[in-house]
Structure formats: C-alpha cells, structure tokens
mmCIF file with all atom_site columns, C-alpha atoms in Angstrom:
data_model
loop_
_atom_site.group_PDB
_atom_site.id
_atom_site.type_symbol
_atom_site.label_atom_id
_atom_site.label_alt_id
_atom_site.label_comp_id
_atom_site.label_asym_id
_atom_site.label_entity_id
_atom_site.label_seq_id
_atom_site.pdbx_PDB_ins_code
_atom_site.Cartn_x
_atom_site.Cartn_y
_atom_site.Cartn_z
_atom_site.occupancy
_atom_site.B_iso_or_equiv
_atom_site.pdbx_formal_charge
_atom_site.auth_seq_id
_atom_site.auth_comp_id
_atom_site.auth_asym_id
_atom_site.auth_atom_id
_atom_site.pdbx_PDB_model_num
ATOM 1   C CA . MET G 1 1   ? -55.022 130.647 -120.738 1.00 33.00 ? 1   MET G CA 1
ATOM 2   C CA . ALA G 1 2   ? -56.282 133.761 -118.654 1.00 37.00 ? 2   ALA G CA 1
ATOM 3   C CA . GLY G 1 3   ? -55.331 134.240 -115.577 1.00 36.00 ? 3   GLY G CA 1
ATOM 4   C CA . PRO G 1 4   ? -58.040 133.413 -112.235 1.00 38.00 ? 4   PRO G CA 1
ATOM 5   C CA . GLY G 1 5   ? -61.026 134.996 -112.127 1.00 39.00 ? 5   GLY G CA 1
ATOM 6   C CA . VAL G 1 6   ? -60.863 136.303 -115.738 1.00 35.00 ? 6   VAL G CA 1
ATOM 7   C CA . ASP G 1 7   ? -61.701 133.125 -117.624 1.00 38.00 ? 7   ASP G CA 1
ATOM 8   C CA . ALA G 1 8   ? -65.182 133.921 -118.486 1.00 40.00 ? 8   ALA G CA 1
ATOM 9   C CA . GLY G 1 9   ? -64.457 137.324 -119.918 1.00 39.00 ? 9   GLY G CA 1
ATOM 10  C CA . GLU G 1 10  ? -63.948 140.677 -118.956 1.00 40.00 ? 10  GLU G CA 1
ATOM 11  C CA . ALA G 1 11  ? -67.563 141.790 -119.071 1.00 54.00 ? 11  ALA G CA 1
ATOM 12  C CA . LEU G 1 12  ? -68.508 139.604 -116.142 1.00 65.00 ? 12  LEU G CA 1
ATOM 13  C CA . ALA G 1 13  ? -65.055 139.569 -114.700 1.00 50.00 ? 13  ALA G CA 1
ATOM 14  C CA . GLY G 1 14  ? -65.502 143.135 -114.203 1.00 44.00 ? 14  GLY G CA 1
ATOM 15  C CA . SER G 1 15  ? -63.138 145.772 -115.561 1.00 38.00 ? 15  SER G CA 1
ATOM 16  C CA . ALA G 1 16  ? -59.353 145.972 -113.371 1.00 36.00 ? 16  ALA G CA 1
ATOM 17  C CA . GLU G 1 17  ? -60.396 149.053 -112.013 1.00 37.00 ? 17  GLU G CA 1
ATOM 18  C CA . ASP G 1 18  ? -63.485 147.442 -110.504 1.00 42.00 ? 18  ASP G CA 1
ATOM 19  C CA . ALA G 1 19  ? -61.509 144.555 -108.981 1.00 43.00 ? 19  ALA G CA 1
ATOM 20  C CA . VAL G 1 20  ? -59.354 147.236 -107.082 1.00 41.00 ? 20  VAL G CA 1
ATOM 21  C CA . ASP G 1 21  ? -62.574 149.026 -105.603 1.00 50.00 ? 21  ASP G CA 1
ATOM 22  C CA . ALA G 1 22  ? -64.247 145.931 -105.016 1.00 51.00 ? 22  ALA G CA 1
ATOM 23  C CA . GLY G 1 23  ? -64.270 145.325 -101.269 1.00 63.00 ? 23  GLY G CA 1
ATOM 24  C CA . PRO G 1 24  ? -65.014 142.271 -99.537  1.00 81.00 ? 24  PRO G CA 1
ATOM 25  C CA . GLU G 1 25  ? -65.053 139.406 -101.341 1.00 88.00 ? 25  GLU G CA 1
ATOM 26  C CA . LEU G 1 26  ? -67.390 136.214 -101.182 1.00 92.00 ? 26  LEU G CA 1
ATOM 27  C CA . LEU G 1 27  ? -66.823 132.701 -102.483 1.00 95.00 ? 27  LEU G CA 1
ATOM 28  C CA . VAL G 1 28  ? -69.747 131.001 -104.300 1.00 97.00 ? 28  VAL G CA 1
ATOM 29  C CA . ALA G 1 29  ? -69.330 127.535 -106.046 1.00 97.00 ? 29  ALA G CA 1
ATOM 30  C CA . THR G 1 30  ? -71.569 126.200 -108.527 1.00 97.00 ? 30  THR G CA 1
ATOM 31  C CA . ASP G 1 31  ? -72.280 122.865 -109.756 1.00 97.00 ? 31  ASP G CA 1
ATOM 32  C CA . ALA G 1 32  ? -75.216 120.645 -111.727 1.00 97.00 ? 32  ALA G CA 1
ATOM 33  C CA . SER G 1 33  ? -76.142 117.170 -112.140 1.00 96.00 ? 33  SER G CA 1
ATOM 34  C CA . VAL G 1 34  ? -78.246 115.254 -114.608 1.00 95.00 ? 34  VAL G CA 1
ATOM 35  C CA . ARG G 1 35  ? -79.163 111.734 -113.831 1.00 92.00 ? 35  ARG G CA 1
ATOM 36  C CA . ASP G 1 36  ? -81.894 109.441 -115.573 1.00 90.00 ? 36  ASP G CA 1
ATOM 37  C CA . GLY G 1 37  ? -83.394 112.729 -117.168 1.00 89.00 ? 37  GLY G CA 1
ATOM 38  C CA . ALA G 1 38  ? -83.707 114.685 -114.737 1.00 92.00 ? 38  ALA G CA 1
ATOM 39  C CA . GLY G 1 39  ? -81.115 117.808 -113.917 1.00 95.00 ? 39  GLY G CA 1
ATOM 40  C CA . CYS G 1 40  ? -80.340 119.478 -110.276 1.00 97.00 ? 40  CYS G CA 1
ATOM 41  C CA . ALA G 1 41  ? -78.478 122.572 -110.125 1.00 97.00 ? 41  ALA G CA 1
ATOM 42  C CA . ALA G 1 42  ? -77.016 123.794 -107.056 1.00 97.00 ? 42  ALA G CA 1
ATOM 43  C CA . TRP G 1 43  ? -74.871 126.572 -105.342 1.00 97.00 ? 43  TRP G CA 1
ATOM 44  C CA . VAL G 1 44  ? -72.826 126.785 -102.002 1.00 97.00 ? 44  VAL G CA 1
ATOM 45  C CA . ASP G 1 45  ? -70.970 129.976 -100.413 1.00 95.00 ? 45  ASP G CA 1
ATOM 46  C CA . GLU G 1 46  ? -68.444 129.763 -98.093  1.00 92.00 ? 46  GLU G CA 1
ATOM 47  C CA . CYS G 1 47  ? -70.773 130.835 -95.205  1.00 91.00 ? 47  CYS G CA 1
ATOM 48  C CA . GLY G 1 48  ? -72.449 127.469 -95.975  1.00 92.00 ? 48  GLY G CA 1
ATOM 49  C CA . ARG G 1 49  ? -75.885 129.197 -97.545  1.00 93.00 ? 49  ARG G CA 1
ATOM 50  C CA . HIS G 1 50  ? -76.864 127.347 -100.288 1.00 96.00 ? 50  HIS G CA 1
ATOM 51  C CA . GLU G 1 51  ? -79.975 126.601 -102.758 1.00 96.00 ? 51  GLU G CA 1
ATOM 52  C CA . VAL G 1 52  ? -80.982 123.581 -104.861 1.00 97.00 ? 52  VAL G CA 1
ATOM 53  C CA . ALA G 1 53  ? -83.134 123.768 -107.559 1.00 96.00 ? 53  ALA G CA 1
ATOM 54  C CA . ALA G 1 54  ? -84.686 121.293 -110.766 1.00 96.00 ? 54  ALA G CA 1
ATOM 55  C CA . ALA G 1 55  ? -82.840 122.094 -113.617 1.00 96.00 ? 55  ALA G CA 1
ATOM 56  C CA . PRO G 1 56  ? -83.101 121.116 -117.651 1.00 95.00 ? 56  PRO G CA 1
ATOM 57  C CA . SER G 1 57  ? -81.859 117.541 -118.471 1.00 94.00 ? 57  SER G CA 1
ATOM 58  C CA . ASP G 1 58  ? -79.193 118.907 -120.922 1.00 95.00 ? 58  ASP G CA 1
ATOM 59  C CA . VAL G 1 59  ? -75.693 119.024 -118.652 1.00 95.00 ? 59  VAL G CA 1
ATOM 60  C CA . VAL G 1 60  ? -74.482 122.296 -119.574 1.00 96.00 ? 60  VAL G CA 1
ATOM 61  C CA . ALA G 1 61  ? -78.062 124.116 -119.351 1.00 96.00 ? 61  ALA G CA 1
ATOM 62  C CA . ALA G 1 62  ? -78.043 122.788 -115.937 1.00 97.00 ? 62  ALA G CA 1
ATOM 63  C CA . GLU G 1 63  ? -74.705 124.337 -115.110 1.00 97.00 ? 63  GLU G CA 1
ATOM 64  C CA . LEU G 1 64  ? -75.910 127.572 -116.620 1.00 97.00 ? 64  LEU G CA 1
ATOM 65  C CA . THR G 1 65  ? -79.081 127.060 -114.228 1.00 97.00 ? 65  THR G CA 1
ATOM 66  C CA . ALA G 1 66  ? -76.832 127.024 -111.663 1.00 98.00 ? 66  ALA G CA 1
ATOM 67  C CA . VAL G 1 67  ? -74.915 130.312 -112.469 1.00 98.00 ? 67  VAL G CA 1
ATOM 68  C CA . ALA G 1 68  ? -78.111 132.071 -112.372 1.00 98.00 ? 68  ALA G CA 1
ATOM 69  C CA . LEU G 1 69  ? -79.493 130.618 -109.402 1.00 97.00 ? 69  LEU G CA 1
ATOM 70  C CA . ALA G 1 70  ? -76.258 131.721 -107.577 1.00 97.00 ? 70  ALA G CA 1
ATOM 71  C CA . LEU G 1 71  ? -76.066 135.112 -109.428 1.00 97.00 ? 71  LEU G CA 1
ATOM 72  C CA . ARG G 1 72  ? -80.344 135.710 -108.281 1.00 96.00 ? 72  ARG G CA 1
ATOM 73  C CA . ALA G 1 73  ? -79.312 134.849 -104.766 1.00 95.00 ? 73  ALA G CA 1
ATOM 74  C CA . VAL G 1 74  ? -76.650 136.915 -104.628 1.00 93.00 ? 74  VAL G CA 1
ATOM 75  C CA . ALA G 1 75  ? -78.591 139.990 -105.887 1.00 94.00 ? 75  ALA G CA 1
ATOM 76  C CA . THR G 1 76  ? -81.703 139.170 -103.552 1.00 93.00 ? 76  THR G CA 1
ATOM 77  C CA . ARG G 1 77  ? -79.144 138.871 -100.122 1.00 90.00 ? 77  ARG G CA 1
ATOM 78  C CA . SER G 1 78  ? -77.503 142.390 -101.293 1.00 90.00 ? 78  SER G CA 1
ATOM 79  C CA . ARG G 1 79  ? -80.514 144.260 -101.492 1.00 90.00 ? 79  ARG G CA 1
ATOM 80  C CA . ALA G 1 80  ? -81.788 142.525 -98.006  1.00 88.00 ? 80  ALA G CA 1
ATOM 81  C CA . GLY G 1 81  ? -78.502 143.324 -96.351  1.00 86.00 ? 81  GLY G CA 1
ATOM 82  C CA . GLU G 1 82  ? -77.883 139.677 -95.951  1.00 83.00 ? 82  GLU G CA 1
ATOM 83  C CA . LEU G 1 83  ? -74.814 139.339 -98.011  1.00 82.00 ? 83  LEU G CA 1
ATOM 84  C CA . ALA G 1 84  ? -71.635 138.621 -95.644  1.00 79.00 ? 84  ALA G CA 1
ATOM 85  C CA . THR G 1 85  ? -68.621 137.348 -96.017  1.00 78.00 ? 85  THR G CA 1
ATOM 86  C CA . PRO G 1 86  ? -66.941 135.176 -93.305  1.00 76.00 ? 86  PRO G CA 1
ATOM 87  C CA . PRO G 1 87  ? -64.996 136.234 -90.272  1.00 63.00 ? 87  PRO G CA 1
ATOM 88  C CA . THR G 1 88  ? -61.806 137.334 -91.087  1.00 47.00 ? 88  THR G CA 1
ATOM 89  C CA . ALA G 1 89  ? -59.670 134.884 -89.281  1.00 36.00 ? 89  ALA G CA 1
ATOM 90  C CA . ALA G 1 90  ? -61.732 132.114 -91.500  1.00 43.00 ? 90  ALA G CA 1
ATOM 91  C CA . ARG G 1 91  ? -60.912 133.837 -94.670  1.00 45.00 ? 91  ARG G CA 1
ATOM 92  C CA . ASP G 1 92  ? -57.301 133.981 -93.672  1.00 40.00 ? 92  ASP G CA 1
ATOM 93  C CA . LEU G 1 93  ? -56.758 130.209 -93.477  1.00 34.00 ? 93  LEU G CA 1
ATOM 94  C CA . GLY G 1 94  ? -58.125 130.085 -97.203  1.00 39.00 ? 94  GLY G CA 1
ATOM 95  C CA . ALA G 1 95  ? -56.392 129.609 -100.097 1.00 38.00 ? 95  ALA G CA 1
ATOM 96  C CA . THR G 1 96  ? -56.739 132.679 -102.601 1.00 38.00 ? 96  THR G CA 1
ATOM 97  C CA . ASP G 1 97  ? -56.484 130.454 -106.053 1.00 41.00 ? 97  ASP G CA 1
ATOM 98  C CA . ALA G 1 98  ? -59.112 128.139 -106.672 1.00 41.00 ? 98  ALA G CA 1
ATOM 99  C CA . ARG G 1 99  ? -56.892 126.278 -109.019 1.00 40.00 ? 99  ARG G CA 1
ATOM 100 C CA . ASP G 1 100 ? -54.204 125.358 -107.019 1.00 39.00 ? 100 ASP G CA 1
ATOM 101 C CA . ALA G 1 101 ? -55.263 124.562 -103.614 1.00 37.00 ? 101 ALA G CA 1
ATOM 102 C CA . ALA G 1 102 ? -58.478 124.445 -101.235 1.00 37.00 ? 102 ALA G CA 1
ATOM 103 C CA . PRO G 1 103 ? -59.451 126.455 -98.292  1.00 36.00 ? 103 PRO G CA 1
ATOM 104 C CA . ALA G 1 104 ? -58.151 125.279 -94.978  1.00 31.00 ? 104 ALA G CA 1
ATOM 105 C CA . ARG G 1 105 ? -62.158 125.002 -94.096  1.00 32.00 ? 105 ARG G CA 1
ATOM 106 C CA . SER G 1 106 ? -63.125 121.061 -93.897  1.00 31.00 ? 106 SER G CA 1
ATOM 107 C CA . ALA G 1 107 ? -66.797 122.365 -95.015  1.00 36.00 ? 107 ALA G CA 1
ATOM 108 C CA . PRO G 1 108 ? -68.966 125.236 -96.451  1.00 36.00 ? 108 PRO G CA 1
ATOM 109 C CA . GLY G 1 109 ? -69.554 127.205 -93.175  1.00 34.00 ? 109 GLY G CA 1
ATOM 110 C CA . ALA G 1 110 ? -67.259 125.572 -90.756  1.00 32.00 ? 110 ALA G CA 1
ATOM 111 C CA . VAL G 1 111 ? -64.939 128.312 -89.763  1.00 28.00 ? 111 VAL G CA 1
ATOM 112 C CA . ALA G 1 112 ? -61.726 127.495 -88.864  1.00 29.00 ? 112 ALA G CA 1
ATOM 113 C CA . GLY G 1 113 ? -60.443 129.957 -85.971  1.00 28.00 ? 113 GLY G CA 1
ATOM 114 C CA . THR G 1 114 ? -62.005 132.566 -84.241  1.00 28.00 ? 114 THR G CA 1
ATOM 115 C CA . GLY G 1 115 ? -61.966 136.445 -84.234  1.00 31.00 ? 115 GLY G CA 1
ATOM 116 C CA . GLY G 1 116 ? -62.410 139.219 -86.748  1.00 36.00 ? 116 GLY G CA 1
ATOM 117 C CA . ALA G 1 117 ? -65.686 140.544 -87.781  1.00 42.00 ? 117 ALA G CA 1
ATOM 118 C CA . ALA G 1 118 ? -67.769 139.439 -91.241  1.00 51.00 ? 118 ALA G CA 1
ATOM 119 C CA . GLY G 1 119 ? -68.142 142.286 -93.647  1.00 62.00 ? 119 GLY G CA 1
ATOM 120 C CA . ALA G 1 120 ? -70.554 142.643 -96.512  1.00 71.00 ? 120 ALA G CA 1
ATOM 121 C CA . ALA G 1 121 ? -69.180 141.702 -99.706  1.00 72.00 ? 121 ALA G CA 1
ATOM 122 C CA . SER G 1 122 ? -69.428 143.711 -102.302 1.00 85.00 ? 122 SER G CA 1
ATOM 123 C CA . CYS G 1 123 ? -67.861 141.325 -104.678 1.00 92.00 ? 123 CYS G CA 1
ATOM 124 C CA . VAL G 1 124 ? -68.493 137.961 -105.539 1.00 93.00 ? 124 VAL G CA 1
ATOM 125 C CA . ARG G 1 125 ? -66.017 135.287 -106.653 1.00 95.00 ? 125 ARG G CA 1
ATOM 126 C CA . LEU G 1 126 ? -68.253 132.667 -108.741 1.00 96.00 ? 126 LEU G CA 1
ATOM 127 C CA . LEU G 1 127 ? -66.556 129.478 -108.990 1.00 97.00 ? 127 LEU G CA 1
ATOM 128 C CA . VAL G 1 128 ? -67.735 127.224 -111.909 1.00 97.00 ? 128 VAL G CA 1
ATOM 129 C CA . ASP G 1 129 ? -66.644 123.714 -112.861 1.00 96.00 ? 129 ASP G CA 1
ATOM 130 C CA . SER G 1 130 ? -67.971 123.633 -116.476 1.00 97.00 ? 130 SER G CA 1
ATOM 131 C CA . LYS G 1 131 ? -65.727 125.333 -119.118 1.00 96.00 ? 131 LYS G CA 1
ATOM 132 C CA . PRO G 1 132 ? -68.363 124.970 -121.817 1.00 96.00 ? 132 PRO G CA 1
ATOM 133 C CA . ALA G 1 133 ? -70.882 126.930 -119.243 1.00 97.00 ? 133 ALA G CA 1
ATOM 134 C CA . LEU G 1 134 ? -67.890 129.546 -119.127 1.00 96.00 ? 134 LEU G CA 1
ATOM 135 C CA . ASP G 1 135 ? -67.279 129.678 -122.955 1.00 94.00 ? 135 ASP G CA 1
ATOM 136 C CA . LEU G 1 136 ? -71.012 130.466 -123.375 1.00 94.00 ? 136 LEU G CA 1
ATOM 137 C CA . ILE G 1 137 ? -71.210 133.254 -121.436 1.00 95.00 ? 137 ILE G CA 1
ATOM 138 C CA . ARG G 1 138 ? -67.758 134.635 -122.522 1.00 90.00 ? 138 ARG G CA 1
ATOM 139 C CA . ARG G 1 139 ? -69.006 134.450 -126.112 1.00 91.00 ? 139 ARG G CA 1
ATOM 140 C CA . ALA G 1 140 ? -72.328 135.978 -125.438 1.00 91.00 ? 140 ALA G CA 1
ATOM 141 C CA . GLN G 1 141 ? -70.817 138.859 -123.476 1.00 87.00 ? 141 GLN G CA 1
ATOM 142 C CA . SER G 1 142 ? -67.603 139.636 -125.516 1.00 87.00 ? 142 SER G CA 1
ATOM 143 C CA . GLN G 1 143 ? -69.023 139.065 -128.784 1.00 85.00 ? 143 GLN G CA 1
ATOM 144 C CA . GLY G 1 144 ? -72.616 139.088 -128.606 1.00 84.00 ? 144 GLY G CA 1
ATOM 145 C CA . ARG G 1 145 ? -72.909 135.432 -129.488 1.00 80.00 ? 145 ARG G CA 1
ATOM 146 C CA . PRO G 1 146 ? -76.277 133.451 -128.714 1.00 78.00 ? 146 PRO G CA 1
ATOM 147 C CA . ALA G 1 147 ? -76.206 130.058 -127.217 1.00 82.00 ? 147 ALA G CA 1
ATOM 148 C CA . PRO G 1 148 ? -77.488 127.403 -129.451 1.00 85.00 ? 148 PRO G CA 1
ATOM 149 C CA . GLU G 1 149 ? -81.469 126.871 -129.107 1.00 85.00 ? 149 GLU G CA 1
ATOM 150 C CA . PRO G 1 150 ? -81.015 124.277 -126.488 1.00 82.00 ? 150 PRO G CA 1
ATOM 151 C CA . LEU G 1 151 ? -78.979 126.341 -124.427 1.00 94.00 ? 151 LEU G CA 1
ATOM 152 C CA . ARG G 1 152 ? -80.537 129.814 -124.931 1.00 94.00 ? 152 ARG G CA 1
ATOM 153 C CA . ALA G 1 153 ? -83.038 130.273 -122.321 1.00 95.00 ? 153 ALA G CA 1
ATOM 154 C CA . ALA G 1 154 ? -80.509 129.121 -119.771 1.00 95.00 ? 154 ALA G CA 1
ATOM 155 C CA . LEU G 1 155 ? -77.775 131.484 -120.958 1.00 95.00 ? 155 LEU G CA 1
ATOM 156 C CA . ALA G 1 156 ? -80.396 134.395 -120.732 1.00 95.00 ? 156 ALA G CA 1
ATOM 157 C CA . ALA G 1 157 ? -81.029 133.627 -117.175 1.00 96.00 ? 157 ALA G CA 1
ATOM 158 C CA . VAL G 1 158 ? -77.308 134.052 -116.517 1.00 96.00 ? 158 VAL G CA 1
ATOM 159 C CA . LEU G 1 159 ? -77.076 137.363 -118.307 1.00 95.00 ? 159 LEU G CA 1
ATOM 160 C CA . ASP G 1 160 ? -80.335 138.657 -116.831 1.00 96.00 ? 160 ASP G CA 1
ATOM 161 C CA . ALA G 1 161 ? -79.321 137.296 -113.329 1.00 96.00 ? 161 ALA G CA 1
ATOM 162 C CA . HIS G 1 162 ? -75.788 139.146 -113.761 1.00 96.00 ? 162 HIS G CA 1
ATOM 163 C CA . ALA G 1 163 ? -77.381 142.255 -114.677 1.00 95.00 ? 163 ALA G CA 1
ATOM 164 C CA . ASP G 1 164 ? -79.484 141.849 -111.336 1.00 95.00 ? 164 ASP G CA 1
ATOM 165 C CA . ALA G 1 165 ? -76.321 141.429 -109.085 1.00 94.00 ? 165 ALA G CA 1
ATOM 166 C CA . ARG G 1 166 ? -74.703 144.572 -110.679 1.00 94.00 ? 166 ARG G CA 1
ATOM 167 C CA . ALA G 1 167 ? -77.972 146.762 -110.474 1.00 94.00 ? 167 ALA G CA 1
ATOM 168 C CA . ALA G 1 168 ? -77.607 145.582 -106.582 1.00 92.00 ? 168 ALA G CA 1
ATOM 169 C CA . GLY G 1 169 ? -73.978 146.817 -106.242 1.00 91.00 ? 169 GLY G CA 1
ATOM 170 C CA . ILE G 1 170 ? -72.355 143.375 -106.838 1.00 93.00 ? 170 ILE G CA 1
ATOM 171 C CA . ARG G 1 171 ? -69.133 143.018 -108.944 1.00 94.00 ? 171 ARG G CA 1
ATOM 172 C CA . VAL G 1 172 ? -69.054 139.444 -110.339 1.00 94.00 ? 172 VAL G CA 1
ATOM 173 C CA . ARG G 1 173 ? -66.039 137.601 -110.961 1.00 94.00 ? 173 ARG G CA 1
ATOM 174 C CA . LEU G 1 174 ? -66.065 134.000 -112.636 1.00 95.00 ? 174 LEU G CA 1
ATOM 175 C CA . GLU G 1 175 ? -63.354 131.752 -112.480 1.00 95.00 ? 175 GLU G CA 1
ATOM 176 C CA . HIS G 1 176 ? -62.833 127.798 -113.128 1.00 96.00 ? 176 HIS G CA 1
ATOM 177 C CA . VAL G 1 177 ? -62.422 125.806 -110.452 1.00 95.00 ? 177 VAL G CA 1
ATOM 178 C CA . ARG G 1 178 ? -61.184 122.129 -111.736 1.00 93.00 ? 178 ARG G CA 1
ATOM 179 C CA . ALA G 1 179 ? -63.841 119.642 -110.466 1.00 92.00 ? 179 ALA G CA 1
ATOM 180 C CA . HIS G 1 180 ? -63.108 116.706 -108.241 1.00 88.00 ? 180 HIS G CA 1
ATOM 181 C CA . ARG G 1 181 ? -60.168 117.789 -106.920 1.00 92.00 ? 181 ARG G CA 1
ATOM 182 C CA . GLY G 1 182 ? -60.636 118.278 -103.208 1.00 91.00 ? 182 GLY G CA 1
ATOM 183 C CA . HIS G 1 183 ? -61.947 122.031 -103.351 1.00 93.00 ? 183 HIS G CA 1
ATOM 184 C CA . PRO G 1 184 ? -64.251 122.140 -100.374 1.00 95.00 ? 184 PRO G CA 1
ATOM 185 C CA . LEU G 1 185 ? -67.039 124.672 -101.980 1.00 95.00 ? 185 LEU G CA 1
ATOM 186 C CA . ASN G 1 186 ? -66.832 122.510 -105.452 1.00 95.00 ? 186 ASN G CA 1
ATOM 187 C CA . GLU G 1 187 ? -67.352 119.376 -103.388 1.00 96.00 ? 187 GLU G CA 1
ATOM 188 C CA . ALA G 1 188 ? -70.164 120.828 -101.318 1.00 96.00 ? 188 ALA G CA 1
ATOM 189 C CA . ALA G 1 189 ? -71.789 122.217 -104.409 1.00 97.00 ? 189 ALA G CA 1
ATOM 190 C CA . HIS G 1 190 ? -71.624 118.947 -106.392 1.00 96.00 ? 190 HIS G CA 1
ATOM 191 C CA . THR G 1 191 ? -72.897 116.674 -103.502 1.00 95.00 ? 191 THR G CA 1
ATOM 192 C CA . LEU G 1 192 ? -75.799 118.929 -103.204 1.00 96.00 ? 192 LEU G CA 1
ATOM 193 C CA . ALA G 1 193 ? -76.735 118.739 -106.979 1.00 96.00 ? 193 ALA G CA 1
ATOM 194 C CA . PHE G 1 194 ? -75.875 114.960 -107.220 1.00 93.00 ? 194 PHE G CA 1
ATOM 195 C CA . SER G 1 195 ? -78.238 114.592 -104.077 1.00 90.00 ? 195 SER G CA 1
ATOM 196 C CA . GLY G 1 196 ? -80.820 116.187 -105.491 1.00 82.00 ? 196 GLY G CA 1
ATOM 197 C CA . ALA G 1 197 ? -80.845 114.623 -109.076 1.00 66.00 ? 197 ALA G CA 1
ATOM 198 C CA . CYS G 1 198 ? -80.992 111.169 -107.523 1.00 53.00 ? 198 CYS G CA 1
#
C-alpha cells in the first residue's frame, strides 16, 4: 500500500516536487450518505467551513460528488483569497497522519490554543473515507479508464473540479482516512452528510 497522501495516485496527489513547494496545507474531509433512496454529500475543513448538497442515490457516486464539491469550493475560495489555514498554534497540536491519529481539536473550527497567524493555503489534503471512490479516481487519472456508466458523471465532475483547483494554483493530495475511527473532520463530514440524508 502506498504511503499517506498518495493512495489516489500521483496525478491527483501531485509530484514529489509539488509536495516540497506546496506551502501551507489545509485539511478537508468529505463524506456521503444514502438513505431511503436519497443521497447527500458533504465536506468540512479544519477551519469549520462546510457544505452539504444533494447527491446521487448510489453510495460511490455520492462519495465522488462530495469530493467534487470540496474541490470546487477550494478553487472558488482560493480565487476569492479566502482559502486560509488555521492559526499555527492550532495546527501544531494536530496529528499529521490521518490514518493513525486524530487532530487534538475536538471539532472542526475549534481552535486549540492561541497565537500564530493563519496563512493562505496553497495545498489541500483531502481526506476521503471511500476506497472505491479513490480507486476510481486513481484509475481514471493513471490509466485513463472511465467509470462504469452509473458513476461516469460523478467521476467527470471530480476530474473537472480538480482541474479547476489546479488552475486556481492549488495542489491537491487525496488521502484515505478510515471511517468511524474518531478523526474529527471525518466524523464531522459524516454527521453533515448523514443529517442531510435523513
């Protein structure tokens, strides 16, 4: 298995050189939920910004929709000069690997400690708990393989949103985070998606 930040393939994760020059990084988590034939996609970042929207009733398509929504928001906020990271002191208390530990903050946007200035993000680490969605993105980018028909539109939206984020000067790294393991951003994204699908 690949290391953190490269599960979805180098094309979306960026090259090693990109990672060195990436600058401030913002954590964003996505999730989706499907209940009673209705889908809901959500994302939340470590500053507490979030979005919830209707999604397809297929679980993987809904997960892809959440990724596309997050990438579009990143591009839009970057162009508006609103893509800031949390204050340095708050980030220092967080874990660096989404697989093994959760940040010290108790909830998205809850800043643990004070001091340090927020900076404009130039890299986004997108935490996704759906391995099937990540696999589809990886295959589409590394091998040019399209998704099966029910997922094709949702995957195309992800690839378009990624291109939009890159055009806005944002490096994007996809990373798998295990669901329901207590990671605050993943839990917050799950709660938003689940509530929206009720």
